[in-house]
Amino acid sequence: QSALLVSALASSPASGAAVMATFALASTAGLLLAQRLWSGLRRSGAGERLAGWPVRAAGALLAGASLFALWQGLGAALCAVG
């Protein structure tokens, strides 16, 4: 979705296509690197020990983003009142 948003802000259709292609290449590289890293961890046996932390980290990030959104909404409501 972010690739679509940024490409929509490009000045021409060709620029938008170039932006989307850049996003695709960067995503491909990141996904391939993550796959190799995870495969290496699984082969070494460390994957079992480390399997739970990504879920916990994602939960913490989600909670943090929710708190930030609530804080911003509270600030906007207080500014509208005052």
Tab-separated table of N, CA and C in Angstrom:
chain	number	residue	atom	x	y	z
A	1	GLN	N	0.813	-1.187	0.000
A	1	GLN	CA	0.000	0.000	0.000
A	1	GLN	C	0.858	1.253	0.000
A	2	SER	N	1.987	1.206	0.701
A	2	SER	CA	2.840	2.388	0.726
A	2	SER	C	3.451	2.634	-0.649
A	3	ALA	N	3.750	1.570	-1.391
A	3	ALA	CA	4.279	1.749	-2.741
A	3	ALA	C	3.246	2.434	-3.618
A	4	LEU	N	2.001	2.057	-3.453
A	4	LEU	CA	0.929	2.672	-4.232
A	4	LEU	C	0.785	4.147	-3.890
A	5	LEU	N	0.864	4.460	-2.614
A	5	LEU	CA	0.732	5.842	-2.177
A	5	LEU	C	1.861	6.708	-2.719
A	6	VAL	N	3.088	6.227	-2.580
A	6	VAL	CA	4.231	7.012	-3.046
A	6	VAL	C	4.223	7.129	-4.568
A	7	SER	N	3.855	6.057	-5.262
A	7	SER	CA	3.835	6.128	-6.727
A	7	SER	C	2.729	7.079	-7.204
A	8	ALA	N	1.642	7.192	-6.438
A	8	ALA	CA	0.573	8.122	-6.816
A	8	ALA	C	1.036	9.566	-6.703
A	9	LEU	N	2.016	9.817	-5.846
A	9	LEU	CA	2.540	11.175	-5.690
A	9	LEU	C	3.614	11.520	-6.717
A	10	ALA	N	4.034	10.543	-7.521
A	10	ALA	CA	5.056	10.791	-8.537
A	10	ALA	C	4.508	11.729	-9.605
A	11	SER	N	5.410	12.390	-10.289
A	11	SER	CA	5.001	13.416	-11.246
A	11	SER	C	4.499	12.864	-12.573
A	12	SER	N	4.849	11.634	-12.893
A	12	SER	CA	4.407	11.057	-14.168
A	12	SER	C	4.156	9.561	-13.990
A	13	PRO	N	3.452	8.961	-14.930
A	13	PRO	CA	3.232	7.514	-14.829
A	13	PRO	C	4.539	6.712	-14.849
A	14	ALA	N	5.508	7.165	-15.614
A	14	ALA	CA	6.793	6.462	-15.667
A	14	ALA	C	7.509	6.543	-14.320
A	15	SER	N	7.440	7.688	-13.679
A	15	SER	CA	8.053	7.832	-12.353
A	15	SER	C	7.350	6.952	-11.336
A	16	GLY	N	6.026	6.889	-11.424
A	16	GLY	CA	5.268	6.026	-10.533
A	16	GLY	C	5.635	4.563	-10.720
A	17	ALA	N	5.808	4.147	-11.964
A	17	ALA	CA	6.210	2.768	-12.239
A	17	ALA	C	7.608	2.489	-11.702
A	18	ALA	N	8.501	3.449	-11.826
A	18	ALA	CA	9.857	3.282	-11.299
A	18	ALA	C	9.837	3.159	-9.777
A	19	VAL	N	8.993	3.942	-9.130
A	19	VAL	CA	8.878	3.856	-7.671
A	19	VAL	C	8.365	2.477	-7.263
A	20	MET	N	7.349	1.985	-7.943
A	20	MET	CA	6.808	0.670	-7.599
A	20	MET	C	7.828	-0.433	-7.872
A	21	ALA	N	8.610	-0.309	-8.935
A	21	ALA	CA	9.645	-1.298	-9.227
A	21	ALA	C	10.729	-1.287	-8.151
A	22	THR	N	11.080	-0.109	-7.673
A	22	THR	CA	12.072	0.006	-6.595
A	22	THR	C	11.557	-0.661	-5.321
A	23	PHE	N	10.299	-0.430	-4.987
A	23	PHE	CA	9.707	-1.091	-3.825
A	23	PHE	C	9.737	-2.608	-3.996
A	24	ALA	N	9.431	-3.091	-5.188
A	24	ALA	CA	9.417	-4.536	-5.434
A	24	ALA	C	10.810	-5.135	-5.269
A	25	LEU	N	11.824	-4.470	-5.790
A	25	LEU	CA	13.194	-4.972	-5.657
A	25	LEU	C	13.645	-4.980	-4.210
A	26	ALA	N	13.354	-3.914	-3.484
A	26	ALA	CA	13.750	-3.853	-2.079
A	26	ALA	C	13.015	-4.911	-1.258
A	27	SER	N	11.746	-5.117	-1.541
A	27	SER	CA	10.982	-6.143	-0.822
A	27	SER	C	11.521	-7.534	-1.127
A	28	THR	N	11.861	-7.787	-2.371
A	28	THR	CA	12.396	-9.088	-2.753
A	28	THR	C	13.701	-9.365	-2.025
A	29	ALA	N	14.587	-8.379	-1.992
A	29	ALA	CA	15.871	-8.562	-1.313
A	29	ALA	C	15.663	-8.832	0.175
A	30	GLY	N	14.779	-8.093	0.798
A	30	GLY	CA	14.517	-8.285	2.218
A	30	GLY	C	13.918	-9.647	2.519
A	31	LEU	N	12.990	-10.093	1.687
A	31	LEU	CA	12.368	-11.397	1.905
A	31	LEU	C	13.360	-12.540	1.686
A	32	LEU	N	14.218	-12.427	0.690
A	32	LEU	CA	15.215	-13.467	0.456
A	32	LEU	C	16.223	-13.528	1.599
A	33	LEU	N	16.635	-12.380	2.084
A	33	LEU	CA	17.576	-12.337	3.199
A	33	LEU	C	16.946	-12.931	4.458
A	34	ALA	N	15.712	-12.601	4.728
A	34	ALA	CA	15.020	-13.142	5.905
A	34	ALA	C	14.872	-14.657	5.790
A	35	GLN	N	14.586	-15.154	4.596
A	35	GLN	CA	14.444	-16.596	4.399
A	35	GLN	C	15.762	-17.306	4.675
A	36	ARG	N	16.860	-16.753	4.175
A	36	ARG	CA	18.167	-17.371	4.411
A	36	ARG	C	18.532	-17.348	5.893
A	37	LEU	N	18.255	-16.234	6.533
A	37	LEU	CA	18.549	-16.118	7.958
A	37	LEU	C	17.739	-17.139	8.754
A	38	TRP	N	16.449	-17.241	8.472
A	38	TRP	CA	15.593	-18.172	9.198
A	38	TRP	C	16.003	-19.619	8.932
A	39	SER	N	16.366	-19.932	7.690
A	39	SER	CA	16.807	-21.292	7.367
A	39	SER	C	18.087	-21.637	8.123
A	40	GLY	N	19.004	-20.683	8.199
A	40	GLY	CA	20.242	-20.911	8.946
A	40	GLY	C	19.982	-21.121	10.425
A	41	LEU	N	19.050	-20.361	10.977
A	41	LEU	CA	18.714	-20.533	12.390
A	41	LEU	C	18.075	-21.892	12.645
A	42	ARG	N	17.223	-22.337	11.723
A	42	ARG	CA	16.569	-23.638	11.894
A	42	ARG	C	17.579	-24.773	11.820
A	43	ARG	N	18.552	-24.647	10.903
A	43	ARG	CA	19.567	-25.701	10.777
A	43	ARG	C	20.455	-25.771	12.009
A	44	SER	N	20.737	-24.621	12.615
A	44	SER	CA	21.620	-24.609	13.777
A	44	SER	C	20.905	-25.003	15.067
A	45	GLY	N	19.586	-25.110	15.014
A	45	GLY	CA	18.833	-25.464	16.209
A	45	GLY	C	18.418	-24.257	17.035
A	46	ALA	N	18.882	-23.086	16.677
A	46	ALA	CA	18.533	-21.876	17.425
A	46	ALA	C	17.128	-21.397	17.098
A	47	GLY	N	16.554	-21.890	16.011
A	47	GLY	CA	15.219	-21.459	15.615
A	47	GLY	C	14.160	-21.800	16.643
A	48	GLU	N	14.318	-22.932	17.311
A	48	GLU	CA	13.344	-23.334	18.339
A	48	GLU	C	13.394	-22.394	19.527
A	49	ARG	N	14.594	-22.003	19.923
A	49	ARG	CA	14.733	-21.104	21.079
A	49	ARG	C	14.248	-19.699	20.760
A	50	LEU	N	14.417	-19.273	19.501
A	50	LEU	CA	14.088	-17.898	19.117
A	50	LEU	C	12.705	-17.760	18.496
A	51	ALA	N	11.932	-18.833	18.448
A	51	ALA	CA	10.660	-18.806	17.726
A	51	ALA	C	9.629	-17.893	18.376
A	52	GLY	N	9.687	-17.689	19.681
A	52	GLY	CA	8.652	-16.907	20.361
A	52	GLY	C	8.873	-15.406	20.348
A	53	TRP	N	10.109	-14.950	20.211
A	53	TRP	CA	10.348	-13.505	20.354
A	53	TRP	C	9.744	-12.663	19.242
A	54	PRO	N	9.655	-13.114	17.980
A	54	PRO	CA	9.023	-12.243	16.980
A	54	PRO	C	7.552	-11.955	17.282
A	55	VAL	N	6.859	-12.935	17.836
A	55	VAL	CA	5.453	-12.735	18.177
A	55	VAL	C	5.340	-11.737	19.327
A	56	ARG	N	6.205	-11.876	20.312
A	56	ARG	CA	6.193	-10.930	21.432
A	56	ARG	C	6.556	-9.525	20.968
A	57	ALA	N	7.543	-9.423	20.091
A	57	ALA	CA	7.947	-8.107	19.582
A	57	ALA	C	6.825	-7.471	18.768
A	58	ALA	N	6.142	-8.275	17.956
A	58	ALA	CA	5.017	-7.750	17.171
A	58	ALA	C	3.898	-7.277	18.086
A	59	GLY	N	3.633	-8.029	19.139
A	59	GLY	CA	2.614	-7.620	20.098
A	59	GLY	C	2.986	-6.321	20.801
A	60	ALA	N	4.249	-6.192	21.174
A	60	ALA	CA	4.706	-4.957	21.823
A	60	ALA	C	4.602	-3.771	20.871
A	61	LEU	N	4.961	-3.974	19.607
A	61	LEU	CA	4.842	-2.886	18.625
A	61	LEU	C	3.385	-2.505	18.394
A	62	LEU	N	2.511	-3.491	18.345
A	62	LEU	CA	1.087	-3.222	18.174
A	62	LEU	C	0.533	-2.458	19.366
A	63	ALA	N	0.922	-2.865	20.566
A	63	ALA	CA	0.470	-2.149	21.768
A	63	ALA	C	1.011	-0.729	21.786
A	64	GLY	N	2.264	-0.561	21.398
A	64	GLY	CA	2.851	0.776	21.344
A	64	GLY	C	2.158	1.668	20.323
A	65	ALA	N	1.859	1.125	19.158
A	65	ALA	CA	1.165	1.901	18.130
A	65	ALA	C	-0.243	2.275	18.587
A	66	SER	N	-0.898	1.357	19.293
A	66	SER	CA	-2.241	1.647	19.802
A	66	SER	C	-2.199	2.745	20.856
A	67	LEU	N	-1.232	2.663	21.752
A	67	LEU	CA	-1.092	3.713	22.770
A	67	LEU	C	-0.790	5.066	22.130
A	68	PHE	N	0.051	5.064	21.114
A	68	PHE	CA	0.369	6.309	20.420
A	68	PHE	C	-0.884	6.900	19.773
A	69	ALA	N	-1.669	6.049	19.118
A	69	ALA	CA	-2.900	6.521	18.469
A	69	ALA	C	-3.888	7.058	19.499
A	70	LEU	N	-4.016	6.359	20.632
A	70	LEU	CA	-4.904	6.845	21.685
A	70	LEU	C	-4.422	8.182	22.242
A	71	TRP	N	-3.122	8.303	22.435
A	71	TRP	CA	-2.547	9.555	22.944
A	71	TRP	C	-2.797	10.708	21.967
A	72	GLN	N	-2.625	10.444	20.688
A	72	GLN	CA	-2.865	11.483	19.684
A	72	GLN	C	-4.342	11.875	19.650
A	73	GLY	N	-5.219	10.890	19.752
A	73	GLY	CA	-6.651	11.182	19.778
A	73	GLY	C	-7.045	11.968	21.011
A	74	LEU	N	-6.449	11.621	22.146
A	74	LEU	CA	-6.728	12.349	23.381
A	74	LEU	C	-6.234	13.785	23.265
A	75	GLY	N	-5.060	13.966	22.702
A	75	GLY	CA	-4.522	15.321	22.518
A	75	GLY	C	-5.394	16.148	21.599
A	76	ALA	N	-5.864	15.539	20.522
A	76	ALA	CA	-6.747	16.267	19.598
A	76	ALA	C	-8.059	16.640	20.272
A	77	ALA	N	-8.601	15.733	21.077
A	77	ALA	CA	-9.867	16.025	21.776
A	77	ALA	C	-9.667	17.131	22.794
A	78	LEU	N	-8.548	17.113	23.499
A	78	LEU	CA	-8.293	18.159	24.499
A	78	LEU	C	-8.057	19.515	23.835
A	79	CYS	N	-7.394	19.518	22.702
A	79	CYS	CA	-7.161	20.787	21.993
A	79	CYS	C	-8.462	21.350	21.448
A	80	ALA	N	-9.370	20.470	21.033
A	80	ALA	CA	-10.656	20.937	20.502
A	80	ALA	C	-11.507	21.542	21.604
A	81	VAL	N	-11.378	21.026	22.820
A	81	VAL	CA	-12.161	21.544	23.941
A	81	VAL	C	-11.620	22.889	24.387
A	82	GLY	N	-10.288	22.979	24.463
A	82	GLY	CA	-9.652	24.195	24.992
A	82	GLY	C	-9.553	25.240	23.977
